[in-house]
Coordinates of N, CA and C and ligand atoms in Angstrom, one line a residue:
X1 N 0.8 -1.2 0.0 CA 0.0 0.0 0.0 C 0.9 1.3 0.0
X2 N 1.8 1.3 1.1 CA 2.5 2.5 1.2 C 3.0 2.8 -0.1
X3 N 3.9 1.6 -1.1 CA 4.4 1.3 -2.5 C 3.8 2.4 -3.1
X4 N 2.3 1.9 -3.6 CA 1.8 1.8 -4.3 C 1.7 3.2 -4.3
X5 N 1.3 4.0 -2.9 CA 1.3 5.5 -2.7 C 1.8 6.2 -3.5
X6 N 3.6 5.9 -2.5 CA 4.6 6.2 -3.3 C 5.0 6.7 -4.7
X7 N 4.5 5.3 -5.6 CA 4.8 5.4 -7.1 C 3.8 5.9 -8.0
X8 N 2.7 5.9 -7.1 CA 1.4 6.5 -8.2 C 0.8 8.1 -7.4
X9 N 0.9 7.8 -6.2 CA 0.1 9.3 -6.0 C 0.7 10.5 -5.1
X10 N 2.4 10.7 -5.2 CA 3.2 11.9 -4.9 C 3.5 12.8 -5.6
X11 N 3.1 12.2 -7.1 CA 3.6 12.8 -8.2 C 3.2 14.4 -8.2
X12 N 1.8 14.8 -7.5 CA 2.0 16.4 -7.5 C 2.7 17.5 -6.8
X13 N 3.2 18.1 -6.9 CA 3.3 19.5 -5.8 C 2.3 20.0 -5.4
X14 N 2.8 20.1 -4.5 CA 1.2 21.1 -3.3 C 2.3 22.5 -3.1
X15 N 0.7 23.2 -3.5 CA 1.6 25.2 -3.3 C 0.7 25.2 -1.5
X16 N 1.8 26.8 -1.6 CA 1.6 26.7 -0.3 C -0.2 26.8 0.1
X17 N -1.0 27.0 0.0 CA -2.2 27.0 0.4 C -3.0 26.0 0.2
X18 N -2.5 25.2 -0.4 CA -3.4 23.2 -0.6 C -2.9 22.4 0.7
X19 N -4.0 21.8 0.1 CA -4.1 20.2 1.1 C -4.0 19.0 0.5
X20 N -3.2 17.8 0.6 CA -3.3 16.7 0.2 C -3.1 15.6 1.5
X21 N -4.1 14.8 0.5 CA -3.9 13.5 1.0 C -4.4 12.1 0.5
X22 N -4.8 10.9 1.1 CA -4.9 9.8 0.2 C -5.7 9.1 1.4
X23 N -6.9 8.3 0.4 CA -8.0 8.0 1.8 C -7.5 6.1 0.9
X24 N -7.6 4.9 1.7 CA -7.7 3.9 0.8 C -9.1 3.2 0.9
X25 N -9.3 2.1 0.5 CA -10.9 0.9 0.9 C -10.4 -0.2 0.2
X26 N -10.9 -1.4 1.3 CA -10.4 -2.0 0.5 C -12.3 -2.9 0.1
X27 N -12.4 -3.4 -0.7 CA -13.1 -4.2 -1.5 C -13.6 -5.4 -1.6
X28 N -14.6 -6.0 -1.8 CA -15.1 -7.7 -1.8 C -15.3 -7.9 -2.8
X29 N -14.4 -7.7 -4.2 CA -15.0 -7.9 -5.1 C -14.0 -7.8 -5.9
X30 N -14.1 -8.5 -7.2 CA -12.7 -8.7 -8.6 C -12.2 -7.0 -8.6
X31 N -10.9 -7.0 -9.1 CA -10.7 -6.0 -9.1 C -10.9 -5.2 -10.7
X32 N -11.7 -6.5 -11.8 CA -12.2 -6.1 -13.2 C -13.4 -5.4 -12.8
X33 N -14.4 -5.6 -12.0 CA -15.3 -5.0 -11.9 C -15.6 -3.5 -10.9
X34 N -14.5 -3.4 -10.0 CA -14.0 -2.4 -9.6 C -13.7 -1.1 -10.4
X35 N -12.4 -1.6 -11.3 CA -12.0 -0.6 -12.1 C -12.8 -0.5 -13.4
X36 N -13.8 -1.3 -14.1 CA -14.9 -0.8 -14.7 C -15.6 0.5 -14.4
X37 N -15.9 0.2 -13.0 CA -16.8 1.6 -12.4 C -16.0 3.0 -11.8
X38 N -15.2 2.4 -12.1 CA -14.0 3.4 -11.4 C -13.8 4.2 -13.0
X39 N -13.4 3.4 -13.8 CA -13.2 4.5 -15.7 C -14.0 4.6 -16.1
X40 N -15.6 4.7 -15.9 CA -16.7 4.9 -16.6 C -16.9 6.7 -16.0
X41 N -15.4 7.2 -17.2 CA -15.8 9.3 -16.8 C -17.0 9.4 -17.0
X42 N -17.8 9.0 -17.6 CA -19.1 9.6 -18.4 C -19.9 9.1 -17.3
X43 N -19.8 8.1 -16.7 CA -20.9 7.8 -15.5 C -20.9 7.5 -14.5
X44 N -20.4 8.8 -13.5 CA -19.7 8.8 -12.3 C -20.7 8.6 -11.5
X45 N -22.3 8.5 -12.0 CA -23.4 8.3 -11.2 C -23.4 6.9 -10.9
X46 N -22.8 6.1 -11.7 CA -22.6 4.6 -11.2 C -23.0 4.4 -9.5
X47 N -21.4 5.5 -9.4 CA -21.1 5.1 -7.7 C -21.2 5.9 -6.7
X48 N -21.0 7.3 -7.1 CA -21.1 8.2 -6.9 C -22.7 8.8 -6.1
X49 N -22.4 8.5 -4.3 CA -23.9 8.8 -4.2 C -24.3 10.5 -4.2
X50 N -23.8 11.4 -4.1 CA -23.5 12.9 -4.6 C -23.9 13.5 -5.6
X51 N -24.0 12.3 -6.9 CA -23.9 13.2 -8.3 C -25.2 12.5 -8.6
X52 N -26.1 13.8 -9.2 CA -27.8 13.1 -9.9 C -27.5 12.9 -11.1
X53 N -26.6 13.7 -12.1 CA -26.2 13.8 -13.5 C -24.9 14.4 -13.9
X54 N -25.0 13.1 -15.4 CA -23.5 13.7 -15.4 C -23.8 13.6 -17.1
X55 N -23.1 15.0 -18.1 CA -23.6 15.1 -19.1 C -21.7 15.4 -19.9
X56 N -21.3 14.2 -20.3 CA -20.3 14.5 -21.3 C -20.6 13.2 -22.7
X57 N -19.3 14.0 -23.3 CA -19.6 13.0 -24.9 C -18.8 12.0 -24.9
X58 N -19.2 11.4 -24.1 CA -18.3 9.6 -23.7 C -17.7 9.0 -24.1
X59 N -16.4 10.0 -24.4 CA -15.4 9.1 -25.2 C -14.0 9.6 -23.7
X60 N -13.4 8.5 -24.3 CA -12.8 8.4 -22.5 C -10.8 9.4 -22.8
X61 N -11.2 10.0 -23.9 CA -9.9 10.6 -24.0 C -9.2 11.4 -23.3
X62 N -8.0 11.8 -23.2 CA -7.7 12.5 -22.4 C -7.7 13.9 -22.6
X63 N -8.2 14.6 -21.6 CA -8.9 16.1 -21.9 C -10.4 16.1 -22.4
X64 N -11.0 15.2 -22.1 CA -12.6 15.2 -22.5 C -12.9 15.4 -20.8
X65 N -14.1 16.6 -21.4 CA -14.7 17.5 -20.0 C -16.3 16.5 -19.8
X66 N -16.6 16.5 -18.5 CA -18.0 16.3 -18.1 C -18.6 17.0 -17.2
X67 N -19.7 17.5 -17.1 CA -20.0 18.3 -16.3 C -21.2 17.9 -15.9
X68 N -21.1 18.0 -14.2 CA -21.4 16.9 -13.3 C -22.6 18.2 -12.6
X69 N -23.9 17.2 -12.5 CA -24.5 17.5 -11.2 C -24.9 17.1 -9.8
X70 N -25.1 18.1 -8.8 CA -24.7 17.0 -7.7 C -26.3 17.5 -6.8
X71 N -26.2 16.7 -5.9 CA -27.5 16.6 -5.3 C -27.8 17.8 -4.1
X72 N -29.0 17.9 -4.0 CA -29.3 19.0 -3.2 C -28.3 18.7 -1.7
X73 N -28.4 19.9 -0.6 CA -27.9 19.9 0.3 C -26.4 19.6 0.9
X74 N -25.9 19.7 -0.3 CA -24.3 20.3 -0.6 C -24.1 21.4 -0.6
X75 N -22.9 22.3 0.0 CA -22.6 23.5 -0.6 C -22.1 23.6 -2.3
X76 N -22.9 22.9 -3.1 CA -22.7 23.0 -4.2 C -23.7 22.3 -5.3
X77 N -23.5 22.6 -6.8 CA -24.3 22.8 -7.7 C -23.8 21.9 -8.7
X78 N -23.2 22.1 -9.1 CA -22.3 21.6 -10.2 C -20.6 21.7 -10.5
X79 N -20.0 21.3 -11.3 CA -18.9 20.6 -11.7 C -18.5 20.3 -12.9
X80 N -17.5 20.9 -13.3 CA -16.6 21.1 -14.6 C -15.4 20.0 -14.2
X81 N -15.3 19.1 -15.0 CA -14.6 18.3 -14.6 C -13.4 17.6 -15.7
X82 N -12.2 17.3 -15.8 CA -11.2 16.8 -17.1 C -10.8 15.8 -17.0
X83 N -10.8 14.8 -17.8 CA -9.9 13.6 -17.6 C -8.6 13.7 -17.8
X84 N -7.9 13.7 -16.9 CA -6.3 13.5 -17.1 C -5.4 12.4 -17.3
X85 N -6.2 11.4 -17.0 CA -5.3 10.0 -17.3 C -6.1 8.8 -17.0
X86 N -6.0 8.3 -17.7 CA -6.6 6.6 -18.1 C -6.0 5.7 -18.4
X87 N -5.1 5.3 -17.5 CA -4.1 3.8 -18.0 C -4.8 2.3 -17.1
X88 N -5.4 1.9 -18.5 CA -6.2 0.6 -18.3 C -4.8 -0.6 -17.8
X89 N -4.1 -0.6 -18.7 CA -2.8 -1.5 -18.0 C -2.6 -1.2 -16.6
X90 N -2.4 -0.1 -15.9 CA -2.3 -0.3 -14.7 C -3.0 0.4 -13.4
X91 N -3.9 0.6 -14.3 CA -5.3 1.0 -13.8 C -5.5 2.4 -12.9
X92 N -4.8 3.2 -13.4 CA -4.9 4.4 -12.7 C -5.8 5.7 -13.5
X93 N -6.8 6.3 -12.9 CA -7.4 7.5 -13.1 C -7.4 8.6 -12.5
X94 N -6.8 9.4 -13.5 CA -7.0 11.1 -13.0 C -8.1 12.0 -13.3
X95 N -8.6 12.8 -12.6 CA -9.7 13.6 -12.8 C -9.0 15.3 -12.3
X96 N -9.0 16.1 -13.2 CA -9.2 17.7 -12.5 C -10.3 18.3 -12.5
X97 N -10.7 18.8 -11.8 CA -11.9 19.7 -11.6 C -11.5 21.2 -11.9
X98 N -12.2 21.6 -13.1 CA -11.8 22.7 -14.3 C -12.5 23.7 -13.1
X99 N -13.9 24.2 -13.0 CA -15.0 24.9 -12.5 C -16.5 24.7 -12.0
X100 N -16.9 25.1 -11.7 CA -17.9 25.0 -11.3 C -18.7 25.6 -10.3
X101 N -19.7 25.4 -9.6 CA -20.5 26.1 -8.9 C -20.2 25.2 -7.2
X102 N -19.5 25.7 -6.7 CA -18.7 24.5 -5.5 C -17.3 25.1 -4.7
X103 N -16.8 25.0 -3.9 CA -15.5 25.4 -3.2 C -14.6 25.0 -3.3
X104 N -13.9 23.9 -3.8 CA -12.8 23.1 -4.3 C -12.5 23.4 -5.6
X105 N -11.3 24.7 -5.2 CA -11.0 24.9 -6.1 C -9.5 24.8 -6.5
X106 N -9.3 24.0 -7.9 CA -7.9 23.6 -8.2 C -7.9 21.7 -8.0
X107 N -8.9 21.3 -7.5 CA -9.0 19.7 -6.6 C -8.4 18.9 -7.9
X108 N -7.5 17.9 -7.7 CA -7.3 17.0 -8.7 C -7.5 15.6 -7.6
X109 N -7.5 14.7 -8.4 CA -7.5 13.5 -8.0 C -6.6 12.6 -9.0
X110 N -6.5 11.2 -7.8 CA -5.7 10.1 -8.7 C -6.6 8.9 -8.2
X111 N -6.9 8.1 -8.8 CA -7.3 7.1 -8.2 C -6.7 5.6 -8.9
X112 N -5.9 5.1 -8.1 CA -5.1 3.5 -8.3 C -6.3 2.4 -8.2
X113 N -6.3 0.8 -8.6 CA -6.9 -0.2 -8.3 C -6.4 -1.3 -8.5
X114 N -5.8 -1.9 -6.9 CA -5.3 -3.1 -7.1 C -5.7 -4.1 -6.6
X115 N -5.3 -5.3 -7.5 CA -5.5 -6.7 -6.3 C -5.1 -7.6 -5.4
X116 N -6.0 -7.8 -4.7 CA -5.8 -8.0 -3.0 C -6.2 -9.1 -2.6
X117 N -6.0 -10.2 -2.3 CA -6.7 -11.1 -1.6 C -7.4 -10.7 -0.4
X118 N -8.7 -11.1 -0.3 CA -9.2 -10.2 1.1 C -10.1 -11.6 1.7
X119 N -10.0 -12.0 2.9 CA -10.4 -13.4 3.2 C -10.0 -14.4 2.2
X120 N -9.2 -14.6 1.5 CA -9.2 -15.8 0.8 C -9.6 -16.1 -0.6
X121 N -10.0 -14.4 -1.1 CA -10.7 -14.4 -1.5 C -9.9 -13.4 -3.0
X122 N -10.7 -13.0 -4.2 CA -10.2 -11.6 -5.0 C -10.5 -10.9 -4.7
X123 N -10.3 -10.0 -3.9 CA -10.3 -8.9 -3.5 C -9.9 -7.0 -4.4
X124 N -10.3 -6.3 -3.5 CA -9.5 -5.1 -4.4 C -9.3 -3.7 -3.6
X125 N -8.0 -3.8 -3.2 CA -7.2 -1.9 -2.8 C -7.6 -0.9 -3.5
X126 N -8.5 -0.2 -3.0 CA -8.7 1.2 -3.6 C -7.6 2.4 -3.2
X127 N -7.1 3.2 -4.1 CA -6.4 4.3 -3.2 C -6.9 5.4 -4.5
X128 N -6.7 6.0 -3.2 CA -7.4 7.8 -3.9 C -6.8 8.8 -3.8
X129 N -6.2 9.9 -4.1 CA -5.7 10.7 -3.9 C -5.8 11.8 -4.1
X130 N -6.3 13.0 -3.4 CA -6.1 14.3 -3.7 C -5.5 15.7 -3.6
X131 N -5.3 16.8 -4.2 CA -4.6 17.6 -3.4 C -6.1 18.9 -3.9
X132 N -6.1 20.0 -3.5 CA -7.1 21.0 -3.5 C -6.6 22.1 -2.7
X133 N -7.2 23.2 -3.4 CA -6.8 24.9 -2.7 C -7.8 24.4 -1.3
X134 N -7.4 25.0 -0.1 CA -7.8 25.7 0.8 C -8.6 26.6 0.6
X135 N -9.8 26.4 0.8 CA -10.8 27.6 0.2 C -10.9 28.4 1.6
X136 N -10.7 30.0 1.2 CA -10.8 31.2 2.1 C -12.0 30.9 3.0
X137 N -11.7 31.1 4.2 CA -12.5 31.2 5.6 C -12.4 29.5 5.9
X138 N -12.1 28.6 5.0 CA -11.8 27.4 5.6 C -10.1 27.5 6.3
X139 N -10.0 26.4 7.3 CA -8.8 25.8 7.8 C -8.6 24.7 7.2
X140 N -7.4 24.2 7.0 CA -6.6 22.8 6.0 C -7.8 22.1 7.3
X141 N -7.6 21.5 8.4 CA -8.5 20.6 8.6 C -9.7 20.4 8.3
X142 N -10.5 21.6 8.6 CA -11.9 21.4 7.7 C -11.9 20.5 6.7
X143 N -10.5 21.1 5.7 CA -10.8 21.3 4.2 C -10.7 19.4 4.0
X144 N -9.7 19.3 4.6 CA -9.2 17.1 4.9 C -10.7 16.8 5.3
X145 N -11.3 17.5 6.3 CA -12.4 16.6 6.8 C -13.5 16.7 6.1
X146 N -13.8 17.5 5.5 CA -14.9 17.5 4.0 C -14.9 16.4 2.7
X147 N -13.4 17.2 2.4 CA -12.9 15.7 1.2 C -13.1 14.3 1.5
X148 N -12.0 14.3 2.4 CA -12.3 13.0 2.8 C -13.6 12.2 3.2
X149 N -14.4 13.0 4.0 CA -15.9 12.7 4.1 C -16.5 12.0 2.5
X150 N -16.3 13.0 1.3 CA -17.3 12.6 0.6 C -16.1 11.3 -0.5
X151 N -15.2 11.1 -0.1 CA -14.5 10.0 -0.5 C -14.9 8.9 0.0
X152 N -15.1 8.8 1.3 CA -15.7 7.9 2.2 C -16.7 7.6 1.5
X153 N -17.7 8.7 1.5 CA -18.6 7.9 0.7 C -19.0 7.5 -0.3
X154 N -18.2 8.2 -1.1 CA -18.0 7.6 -2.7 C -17.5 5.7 -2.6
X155 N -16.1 5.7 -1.8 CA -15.7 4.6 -1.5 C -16.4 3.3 -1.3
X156 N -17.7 4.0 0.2 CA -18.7 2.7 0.9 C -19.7 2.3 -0.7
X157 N -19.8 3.7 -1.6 CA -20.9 3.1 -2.5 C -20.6 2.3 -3.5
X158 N -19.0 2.9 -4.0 CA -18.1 2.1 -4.8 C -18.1 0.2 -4.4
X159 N -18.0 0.2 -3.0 CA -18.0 -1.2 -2.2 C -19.2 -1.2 -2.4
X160 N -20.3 -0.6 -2.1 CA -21.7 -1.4 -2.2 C -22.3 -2.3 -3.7
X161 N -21.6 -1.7 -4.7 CA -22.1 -1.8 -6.1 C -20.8 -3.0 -6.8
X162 N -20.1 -2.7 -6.4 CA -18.9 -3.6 -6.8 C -19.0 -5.3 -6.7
X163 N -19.9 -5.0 -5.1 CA -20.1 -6.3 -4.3 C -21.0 -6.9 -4.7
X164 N -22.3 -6.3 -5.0 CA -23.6 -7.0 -5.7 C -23.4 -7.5 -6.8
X165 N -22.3 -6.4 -7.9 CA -22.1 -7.1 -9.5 C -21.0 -8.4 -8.9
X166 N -20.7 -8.3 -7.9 CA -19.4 -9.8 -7.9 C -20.8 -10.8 -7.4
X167 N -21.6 -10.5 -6.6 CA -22.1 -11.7 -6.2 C -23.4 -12.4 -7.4
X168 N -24.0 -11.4 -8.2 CA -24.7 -11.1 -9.3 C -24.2 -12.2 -10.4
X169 N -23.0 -11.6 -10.6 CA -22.0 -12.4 -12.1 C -22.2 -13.9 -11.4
X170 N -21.5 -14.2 -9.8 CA -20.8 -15.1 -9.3 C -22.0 -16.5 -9.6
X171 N -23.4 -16.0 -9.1 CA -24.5 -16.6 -9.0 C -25.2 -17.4 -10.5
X172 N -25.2 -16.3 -11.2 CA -26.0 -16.2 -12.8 C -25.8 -17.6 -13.4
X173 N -24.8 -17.7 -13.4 CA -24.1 -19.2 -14.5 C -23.6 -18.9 -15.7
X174 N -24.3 -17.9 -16.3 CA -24.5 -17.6 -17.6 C -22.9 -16.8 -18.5
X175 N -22.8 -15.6 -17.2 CA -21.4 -15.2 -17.7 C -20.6 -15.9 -16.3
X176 N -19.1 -15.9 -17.3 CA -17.9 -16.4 -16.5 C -17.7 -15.8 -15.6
X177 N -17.5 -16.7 -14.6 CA -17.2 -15.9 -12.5 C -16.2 -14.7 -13.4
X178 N -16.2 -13.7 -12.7 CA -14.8 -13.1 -12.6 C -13.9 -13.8 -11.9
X179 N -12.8 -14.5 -11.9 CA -11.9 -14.6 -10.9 C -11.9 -14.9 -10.0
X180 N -13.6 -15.4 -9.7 CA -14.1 -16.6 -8.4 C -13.5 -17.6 -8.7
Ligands
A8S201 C1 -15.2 13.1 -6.4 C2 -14.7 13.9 -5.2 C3 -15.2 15.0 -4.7 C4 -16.3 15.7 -5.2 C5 -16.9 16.8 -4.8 C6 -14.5 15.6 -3.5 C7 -18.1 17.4 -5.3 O1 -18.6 16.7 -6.4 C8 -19.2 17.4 -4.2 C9 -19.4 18.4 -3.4 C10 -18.6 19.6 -3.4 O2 -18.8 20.5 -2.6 C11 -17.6 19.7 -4.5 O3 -14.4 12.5 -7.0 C12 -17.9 18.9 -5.7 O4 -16.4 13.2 -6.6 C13 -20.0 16.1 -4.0 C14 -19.1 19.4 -6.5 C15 -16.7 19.0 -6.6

């Protein structure tokens, strides 16, 4: 884990007024069906319990924008968002967040996916990573304890959806177990 940190998510500088950090989860489920939902830019509503709509032209290139809407009772509205990196080989995705109607501003993310035996089982290491401006009248802790909050929960929904398509596939007959 720490490795994996290391070689995939230090790569940015933080100026002096950001915050970084890296939340992990780990997963009950193949790590093919993980990272499906994890590179699907165009439909971050998959997992994403935060976002009601997400409106881009679905092609997963790099520099293709989507702009995201998110659910009431957020301090926020919407989301201009970039793909910065999609390496299916070793399964890492970047997202920057261009603009929008929200406080995080400058936020990039990385997100890794690897595999894990977890009970005995195929498992899968999520690691996330981000760095973000400190938004004025916030404190850097706040600013950690918000992010992180809604990674949390992106993460448990990530884990809730992951788990049903592993037990779903595992059950059916029809298509091949993943990796069961
Ligand atoms: C992500 C991560 C984050 C998303 C944040 C942190 C956001 O979509 C929400 C509330 C905000 O205030 C900011 O990968 C913003 O989704 C849920 C609109 C960007």
């Amino acid at each position: 884990e720490a490795e994996f940190i290391t070689k995939y998510h230090k790569q940015q500088e933080i100026g002096a007024n950001q915050c970084s950090s890296s939340v992990t989860k780990r997963i009950k489920a193949p790590t093919d069906i993980v990272w499906s939902l994890v590179r699907s830019f165009d439909q971050p509503q998959k997992y994403k319990p935060f976002v009601s709509e997400c409106i881009s032209r679905g092609d997963f290139k790099v520099g293709t924008v989507r702009e995201v809407n998110v659910r009431s009772g957020l301090p926020a509205t919407t989301s201009t968002e970039r793909l910065e990196l999609l390496d299916d080989e070793h399964r890492i995705f970047g997202v920057r967040i261009m603009g929008g109607d929200h406080r995080l501003r400058n936020y990039s993310s990385t997100i890794t996916v690897h595999p894990e035996i977890i009970e005995g089982r195929p498992g899968t290491l999520v690691i996330e990573s981000f760095v973000v401006d400190v938004p004025d009248g916030n404190t850097t802790e706040e600013t950690y304890y918000f992010v992180q909050y809604l990674i949390n929960c992106n993460h448990n929904c990530l884990a809730d959806v992951s788990e049903k398509i592993a037990l779903h596939t595992n059950n059916s007959g029809q298509t091949k177990p993943v990796e069961w």
